[in-house]
Amino acid sequence: MSVDMVEEIKEVKADEKYPILAIRRVWPVGEEIHCAINLIKPQSTELCKISAGEDTFESVAYHLGCGLATLYMGFTVKTEEDKKILEDEQTSFDKMMAVTRDYAGYVITKFHPGLPRNIHIWQVSILPKYQNTTLRNIGLRELEKRFKENGTEEITMESMREGWHEDAAKLGFVETFTKYRKSLKQQGV
């Protein structure tokens, strides 16, 4: 993380105890993925409810557990050394758990079928205490950098939240389609 990113978080949350963002990719094996799925469950369940039936938490958990989606966990940490430990994919779960950290939120991505160089951001959730900071933007920029280094050519996302299109535009996303939904459950035949 560059110094300007650290300063940017401090500037917004000067009293924050953990000023450095660490993003950990969670692999779909072992104890870590199960703990991570349990940790994101409340936020993911809420996002699934907002989706009006588009997703369920069970579907999210299944995709993560089978490796059909990728989970990136965001934590704030005290030192660059802690950041390196959390972000190192070779760090064991036990060693990661020993790092003093504060859970900040997560991002779940999926690959586009037939478009291997494209990634879809499926869910993004930031804990309320970090929502008025620049943490989300810093995290998404960091992930974008990682995706680019791995050969990703395009990123897509959708949002059910009103007003998100303005934030998406600030992050460089361009609106490409609008999705409509009609429920037939309540209508008589």
mmCIF file with all atom_site columns, C-alpha atoms in Angstrom, residues 26-167:
data_model
loop_
_atom_site.group_PDB
_atom_site.id
_atom_site.type_symbol
_atom_site.label_atom_id
_atom_site.label_alt_id
_atom_site.label_comp_id
_atom_site.label_asym_id
_atom_site.label_entity_id
_atom_site.label_seq_id
_atom_site.pdbx_PDB_ins_code
_atom_site.Cartn_x
_atom_site.Cartn_y
_atom_site.Cartn_z
_atom_site.occupancy
_atom_site.B_iso_or_equiv
_atom_site.pdbx_formal_charge
_atom_site.auth_seq_id
_atom_site.auth_comp_id
_atom_site.auth_asym_id
_atom_site.auth_atom_id
_atom_site.pdbx_PDB_model_num
ATOM 1   C CA . VAL A 1 26  ? -9.614  -16.595 0.729   1.00 0.00 ? 26  VAL A CA 1
ATOM 2   C CA . TRP A 1 27  ? -9.093  -19.909 -1.050  1.00 0.00 ? 27  TRP A CA 1
ATOM 3   C CA . PRO A 1 28  ? -11.992 -22.408 -1.123  1.00 0.00 ? 28  PRO A CA 1
ATOM 4   C CA . VAL A 1 29  ? -10.243 -25.019 1.018   1.00 0.00 ? 29  VAL A CA 1
ATOM 5   C CA . GLY A 1 30  ? -9.791  -25.654 4.704   1.00 0.00 ? 30  GLY A CA 1
ATOM 6   C CA . GLU A 1 31  ? -10.984 -23.944 7.828   1.00 0.00 ? 31  GLU A CA 1
ATOM 7   C CA . GLU A 1 32  ? -10.436 -20.393 6.580   1.00 0.00 ? 32  GLU A CA 1
ATOM 8   C CA . ILE A 1 33  ? -13.180 -20.450 3.931   1.00 0.00 ? 33  ILE A CA 1
ATOM 9   C CA . HIS A 1 34  ? -15.719 -21.806 6.430   1.00 0.00 ? 34  HIS A CA 1
ATOM 10  C CA . CYS A 1 35  ? -14.847 -19.133 9.009   1.00 0.00 ? 35  CYS A CA 1
ATOM 11  C CA . ALA A 1 36  ? -14.930 -16.437 6.324   1.00 0.00 ? 36  ALA A CA 1
ATOM 12  C CA . ILE A 1 37  ? -18.351 -17.542 5.039   1.00 0.00 ? 37  ILE A CA 1
ATOM 13  C CA . ASN A 1 38  ? -19.715 -17.398 8.595   1.00 0.00 ? 38  ASN A CA 1
ATOM 14  C CA . LEU A 1 39  ? -18.197 -13.938 9.075   1.00 0.00 ? 39  LEU A CA 1
ATOM 15  C CA . ILE A 1 40  ? -19.779 -12.483 5.923   1.00 0.00 ? 40  ILE A CA 1
ATOM 16  C CA . LYS A 1 41  ? -23.138 -14.234 6.399   1.00 0.00 ? 41  LYS A CA 1
ATOM 17  C CA . PRO A 1 42  ? -25.038 -11.297 8.006   1.00 0.00 ? 42  PRO A CA 1
ATOM 18  C CA . GLN A 1 43  ? -23.916 -8.791  5.374   1.00 0.00 ? 43  GLN A CA 1
ATOM 19  C CA . SER A 1 44  ? -24.314 -11.189 2.459   1.00 0.00 ? 44  SER A CA 1
ATOM 20  C CA . THR A 1 45  ? -27.764 -12.275 3.628   1.00 0.00 ? 45  THR A CA 1
ATOM 21  C CA . GLU A 1 46  ? -28.852 -8.628  3.741   1.00 0.00 ? 46  GLU A CA 1
ATOM 22  C CA . LEU A 1 47  ? -27.528 -7.999  0.209   1.00 0.00 ? 47  LEU A CA 1
ATOM 23  C CA . CYS A 1 48  ? -29.343 -11.103 -1.011  1.00 0.00 ? 48  CYS A CA 1
ATOM 24  C CA . LYS A 1 49  ? -32.602 -9.821  0.500   1.00 0.00 ? 49  LYS A CA 1
ATOM 25  C CA . ILE A 1 50  ? -32.136 -6.489  -1.289  1.00 0.00 ? 50  ILE A CA 1
ATOM 26  C CA . SER A 1 51  ? -31.655 -8.368  -4.572  1.00 0.00 ? 51  SER A CA 1
ATOM 27  C CA . ALA A 1 52  ? -35.360 -9.317  -4.545  1.00 0.00 ? 52  ALA A CA 1
ATOM 28  C CA . GLY A 1 53  ? -34.690 -12.977 -5.216  1.00 0.00 ? 53  GLY A CA 1
ATOM 29  C CA . GLU A 1 54  ? -31.723 -12.572 -7.542  1.00 0.00 ? 54  GLU A CA 1
ATOM 30  C CA . ASP A 1 55  ? -29.431 -14.283 -5.017  1.00 0.00 ? 55  ASP A CA 1
ATOM 31  C CA . THR A 1 56  ? -29.601 -16.282 -1.803  1.00 0.00 ? 56  THR A CA 1
ATOM 32  C CA . PHE A 1 57  ? -26.947 -16.629 0.856   1.00 0.00 ? 57  PHE A CA 1
ATOM 33  C CA . GLU A 1 58  ? -26.965 -20.390 0.264   1.00 0.00 ? 58  GLU A CA 1
ATOM 34  C CA . SER A 1 59  ? -26.027 -19.738 -3.368  1.00 0.00 ? 59  SER A CA 1
ATOM 35  C CA . VAL A 1 60  ? -23.251 -17.353 -2.322  1.00 0.00 ? 60  VAL A CA 1
ATOM 36  C CA . ALA A 1 61  ? -21.862 -19.879 0.191   1.00 0.00 ? 61  ALA A CA 1
ATOM 37  C CA . TYR A 1 62  ? -22.047 -22.674 -2.393  1.00 0.00 ? 62  TYR A CA 1
ATOM 38  C CA . HIS A 1 63  ? -20.197 -20.631 -5.036  1.00 0.00 ? 63  HIS A CA 1
ATOM 39  C CA . LEU A 1 64  ? -17.491 -19.679 -2.538  1.00 0.00 ? 64  LEU A CA 1
ATOM 40  C CA . GLY A 1 65  ? -17.101 -23.178 -1.128  1.00 0.00 ? 65  GLY A CA 1
ATOM 41  C CA . CYS A 1 66  ? -16.792 -24.737 -4.594  1.00 0.00 ? 66  CYS A CA 1
ATOM 42  C CA . GLY A 1 67  ? -14.402 -22.127 -5.968  1.00 0.00 ? 67  GLY A CA 1
ATOM 43  C CA . LEU A 1 68  ? -16.955 -20.740 -8.439  1.00 0.00 ? 68  LEU A CA 1
ATOM 44  C CA . ALA A 1 69  ? -16.555 -17.308 -6.819  1.00 0.00 ? 69  ALA A CA 1
ATOM 45  C CA . THR A 1 70  ? -13.636 -15.651 -5.052  1.00 0.00 ? 70  THR A CA 1
ATOM 46  C CA . LEU A 1 71  ? -13.803 -13.955 -1.658  1.00 0.00 ? 71  LEU A CA 1
ATOM 47  C CA . TYR A 1 72  ? -11.557 -11.037 -0.759  1.00 0.00 ? 72  TYR A CA 1
ATOM 48  C CA . MET A 1 73  ? -11.707 -10.059 2.914   1.00 0.00 ? 73  MET A CA 1
ATOM 49  C CA . GLY A 1 74  ? -10.809 -6.517  3.950   1.00 0.00 ? 74  GLY A CA 1
ATOM 50  C CA . PHE A 1 75  ? -9.141  -5.880  7.299   1.00 0.00 ? 75  PHE A CA 1
ATOM 51  C CA . THR A 1 76  ? -7.614  -2.795  8.796   1.00 0.00 ? 76  THR A CA 1
ATOM 52  C CA . VAL A 1 77  ? -4.282  -3.451  10.499  1.00 0.00 ? 77  VAL A CA 1
ATOM 53  C CA . LYS A 1 78  ? -1.720  -1.483  12.499  1.00 0.00 ? 78  LYS A CA 1
ATOM 54  C CA . THR A 1 79  ? 1.491   -2.124  10.559  1.00 0.00 ? 79  THR A CA 1
ATOM 55  C CA . GLU A 1 80  ? 2.790   -2.827  7.062   1.00 0.00 ? 80  GLU A CA 1
ATOM 56  C CA . GLU A 1 81  ? 4.179   -6.104  8.438   1.00 0.00 ? 81  GLU A CA 1
ATOM 57  C CA . ASP A 1 82  ? 0.680   -7.177  9.523   1.00 0.00 ? 82  ASP A CA 1
ATOM 58  C CA . LYS A 1 83  ? -0.578  -6.237  6.051   1.00 0.00 ? 83  LYS A CA 1
ATOM 59  C CA . LYS A 1 84  ? 2.087   -8.431  4.417   1.00 0.00 ? 84  LYS A CA 1
ATOM 60  C CA . ILE A 1 85  ? 1.198   -11.385 6.650   1.00 0.00 ? 85  ILE A CA 1
ATOM 61  C CA . LEU A 1 86  ? -2.519  -11.136 5.869   1.00 0.00 ? 86  LEU A CA 1
ATOM 62  C CA . GLU A 1 87  ? -2.065  -10.623 2.140   1.00 0.00 ? 87  GLU A CA 1
ATOM 63  C CA . ASP A 1 88  ? 0.482   -13.431 1.714   1.00 0.00 ? 88  ASP A CA 1
ATOM 64  C CA . GLU A 1 89  ? -1.494  -16.365 0.345   1.00 0.00 ? 89  GLU A CA 1
ATOM 65  C CA . GLN A 1 90  ? 1.061   -18.736 1.903   1.00 0.00 ? 90  GLN A CA 1
ATOM 66  C CA . THR A 1 91  ? 0.287   -17.484 5.420   1.00 0.00 ? 91  THR A CA 1
ATOM 67  C CA . SER A 1 92  ? -1.391  -20.228 7.407   1.00 0.00 ? 92  SER A CA 1
ATOM 68  C CA . PHE A 1 93  ? -4.822  -19.663 8.889   1.00 0.00 ? 93  PHE A CA 1
ATOM 69  C CA . ASP A 1 94  ? -3.396  -19.909 12.431  1.00 0.00 ? 94  ASP A CA 1
ATOM 70  C CA . LYS A 1 95  ? -0.713  -17.309 11.710  1.00 0.00 ? 95  LYS A CA 1
ATOM 71  C CA . MET A 1 96  ? -3.280  -15.024 10.090  1.00 0.00 ? 96  MET A CA 1
ATOM 72  C CA . MET A 1 97  ? -5.540  -15.325 13.146  1.00 0.00 ? 97  MET A CA 1
ATOM 73  C CA . ALA A 1 98  ? -2.649  -14.173 15.358  1.00 0.00 ? 98  ALA A CA 1
ATOM 74  C CA . VAL A 1 99  ? -2.488  -10.794 13.578  1.00 0.00 ? 99  VAL A CA 1
ATOM 75  C CA . THR A 1 100 ? -4.313  -7.944  15.341  1.00 0.00 ? 100 THR A CA 1
ATOM 76  C CA . ARG A 1 101 ? -6.863  -6.774  12.804  1.00 0.00 ? 101 ARG A CA 1
ATOM 77  C CA . ASP A 1 102 ? -10.333 -5.309  12.436  1.00 0.00 ? 102 ASP A CA 1
ATOM 78  C CA . TYR A 1 103 ? -12.744 -6.789  9.893   1.00 0.00 ? 103 TYR A CA 1
ATOM 79  C CA . ALA A 1 104 ? -13.848 -4.035  7.495   1.00 0.00 ? 104 ALA A CA 1
ATOM 80  C CA . GLY A 1 105 ? -15.826 -5.826  4.776   1.00 0.00 ? 105 GLY A CA 1
ATOM 81  C CA . TYR A 1 106 ? -15.537 -8.023  1.716   1.00 0.00 ? 106 TYR A CA 1
ATOM 82  C CA . VAL A 1 107 ? -15.740 -8.296  -2.060  1.00 0.00 ? 107 VAL A CA 1
ATOM 83  C CA . ILE A 1 108 ? -16.921 -11.400 -3.927  1.00 0.00 ? 108 ILE A CA 1
ATOM 84  C CA . THR A 1 109 ? -16.023 -11.817 -7.595  1.00 0.00 ? 109 THR A CA 1
ATOM 85  C CA . LYS A 1 110 ? -16.927 -14.293 -10.319 1.00 0.00 ? 110 LYS A CA 1
ATOM 86  C CA . PHE A 1 111 ? -15.409 -14.982 -13.708 1.00 0.00 ? 111 PHE A CA 1
ATOM 87  C CA . HIS A 1 112 ? -17.626 -14.426 -16.729 1.00 0.00 ? 112 HIS A CA 1
ATOM 88  C CA . PRO A 1 113 ? -18.359 -17.730 -18.486 1.00 0.00 ? 113 PRO A CA 1
ATOM 89  C CA . GLY A 1 114 ? -16.790 -17.565 -21.922 1.00 0.00 ? 114 GLY A CA 1
ATOM 90  C CA . LEU A 1 115 ? -14.899 -14.371 -21.078 1.00 0.00 ? 115 LEU A CA 1
ATOM 91  C CA . PRO A 1 116 ? -11.881 -15.551 -19.066 1.00 0.00 ? 116 PRO A CA 1
ATOM 92  C CA . ARG A 1 117 ? -10.273 -12.113 -18.962 1.00 0.00 ? 117 ARG A CA 1
ATOM 93  C CA . ASN A 1 118 ? -13.347 -10.469 -17.405 1.00 0.00 ? 118 ASN A CA 1
ATOM 94  C CA . ILE A 1 119 ? -14.302 -10.413 -13.731 1.00 0.00 ? 119 ILE A CA 1
ATOM 95  C CA . HIS A 1 120 ? -17.705 -9.618  -12.311 1.00 0.00 ? 120 HIS A CA 1
ATOM 96  C CA . ILE A 1 121 ? -17.969 -8.011  -8.870  1.00 0.00 ? 121 ILE A CA 1
ATOM 97  C CA . TRP A 1 122 ? -20.861 -9.944  -7.344  1.00 0.00 ? 122 TRP A CA 1
ATOM 98  C CA . GLN A 1 123 ? -21.072 -8.437  -3.849  1.00 0.00 ? 123 GLN A CA 1
ATOM 99  C CA . VAL A 1 124 ? -19.327 -5.621  -1.995  1.00 0.00 ? 124 VAL A CA 1
ATOM 100 C CA . SER A 1 125 ? -20.045 -4.886  1.636   1.00 0.00 ? 125 SER A CA 1
ATOM 101 C CA . ILE A 1 126 ? -18.347 -2.502  4.034   1.00 0.00 ? 126 ILE A CA 1
ATOM 102 C CA . LEU A 1 127 ? -19.116 -2.425  7.740   1.00 0.00 ? 127 LEU A CA 1
ATOM 103 C CA . PRO A 1 128 ? -21.045 0.704   8.796   1.00 0.00 ? 128 PRO A CA 1
ATOM 104 C CA . LYS A 1 129 ? -18.151 2.238   10.736  1.00 0.00 ? 129 LYS A CA 1
ATOM 105 C CA . TYR A 1 130 ? -16.091 2.330   7.521   1.00 0.00 ? 130 TYR A CA 1
ATOM 106 C CA . GLN A 1 131 ? -18.830 3.496   5.147   1.00 0.00 ? 131 GLN A CA 1
ATOM 107 C CA . ASN A 1 132 ? -18.039 7.191   5.500   1.00 0.00 ? 132 ASN A CA 1
ATOM 108 C CA . THR A 1 133 ? -14.363 6.658   4.807   1.00 0.00 ? 133 THR A CA 1
ATOM 109 C CA . THR A 1 134 ? -12.442 6.129   1.585   1.00 0.00 ? 134 THR A CA 1
ATOM 110 C CA . LEU A 1 135 ? -11.775 2.508   2.522   1.00 0.00 ? 135 LEU A CA 1
ATOM 111 C CA . ARG A 1 136 ? -14.143 1.065   -0.140  1.00 0.00 ? 136 ARG A CA 1
ATOM 112 C CA . ASN A 1 137 ? -12.572 3.097   -2.930  1.00 0.00 ? 137 ASN A CA 1
ATOM 113 C CA . ILE A 1 138 ? -9.055  2.252   -1.769  1.00 0.00 ? 138 ILE A CA 1
ATOM 114 C CA . GLY A 1 139 ? -9.952  -1.435  -1.599  1.00 0.00 ? 139 GLY A CA 1
ATOM 115 C CA . LEU A 1 140 ? -11.575 -1.499  -5.028  1.00 0.00 ? 140 LEU A CA 1
ATOM 116 C CA . ARG A 1 141 ? -8.574  0.311   -6.556  1.00 0.00 ? 141 ARG A CA 1
ATOM 117 C CA . GLU A 1 142 ? -6.231  -2.227  -4.936  1.00 0.00 ? 142 GLU A CA 1
ATOM 118 C CA . LEU A 1 143 ? -8.284  -5.139  -6.286  1.00 0.00 ? 143 LEU A CA 1
ATOM 119 C CA . GLU A 1 144 ? -8.383  -3.528  -9.724  1.00 0.00 ? 144 GLU A CA 1
ATOM 120 C CA . LYS A 1 145 ? -4.580  -3.360  -9.662  1.00 0.00 ? 145 LYS A CA 1
ATOM 121 C CA . ARG A 1 146 ? -4.367  -7.063  -8.725  1.00 0.00 ? 146 ARG A CA 1
ATOM 122 C CA . PHE A 1 147 ? -6.842  -8.047  -11.432 1.00 0.00 ? 147 PHE A CA 1
ATOM 123 C CA . LYS A 1 148 ? -4.895  -6.092  -14.039 1.00 0.00 ? 148 LYS A CA 1
ATOM 124 C CA . GLU A 1 149 ? -1.641  -7.781  -12.969 1.00 0.00 ? 149 GLU A CA 1
ATOM 125 C CA . ASN A 1 150 ? -3.371  -11.153 -13.507 1.00 0.00 ? 150 ASN A CA 1
ATOM 126 C CA . GLY A 1 151 ? -4.481  -10.278 -17.046 1.00 0.00 ? 151 GLY A CA 1
ATOM 127 C CA . THR A 1 152 ? -8.050  -9.121  -16.404 1.00 0.00 ? 152 THR A CA 1
ATOM 128 C CA . GLU A 1 153 ? -9.233  -6.824  -19.164 1.00 0.00 ? 153 GLU A CA 1
ATOM 129 C CA . GLU A 1 154 ? -12.655 -5.736  -17.883 1.00 0.00 ? 154 GLU A CA 1
ATOM 130 C CA . ILE A 1 155 ? -14.572 -5.569  -14.616 1.00 0.00 ? 155 ILE A CA 1
ATOM 131 C CA . THR A 1 156 ? -18.365 -5.530  -14.414 1.00 0.00 ? 156 THR A CA 1
ATOM 132 C CA . MET A 1 157 ? -20.738 -5.074  -11.508 1.00 0.00 ? 157 MET A CA 1
ATOM 133 C CA . GLU A 1 158 ? -24.414 -4.596  -10.733 1.00 0.00 ? 158 GLU A CA 1
ATOM 134 C CA . SER A 1 159 ? -26.088 -2.872  -7.833  1.00 0.00 ? 159 SER A CA 1
ATOM 135 C CA . MET A 1 160 ? -29.575 -2.863  -6.386  1.00 0.00 ? 160 MET A CA 1
ATOM 136 C CA . ARG A 1 161 ? -28.763 0.153   -4.251  1.00 0.00 ? 161 ARG A CA 1
ATOM 137 C CA . GLU A 1 162 ? -30.155 3.493   -5.261  1.00 0.00 ? 162 GLU A CA 1
ATOM 138 C CA . GLY A 1 163 ? -27.486 6.084   -5.971  1.00 0.00 ? 163 GLY A CA 1
ATOM 139 C CA . TRP A 1 164 ? -24.691 3.551   -6.481  1.00 0.00 ? 164 TRP A CA 1
ATOM 140 C CA . HIS A 1 165 ? -24.440 4.510   -10.166 1.00 0.00 ? 165 HIS A CA 1
ATOM 141 C CA . GLU A 1 166 ? -22.872 7.814   -9.089  1.00 0.00 ? 166 GLU A CA 1
ATOM 142 C CA . ASP A 1 167 ? -20.221 6.034   -7.014  1.00 0.00 ? 167 ASP A CA 1
#
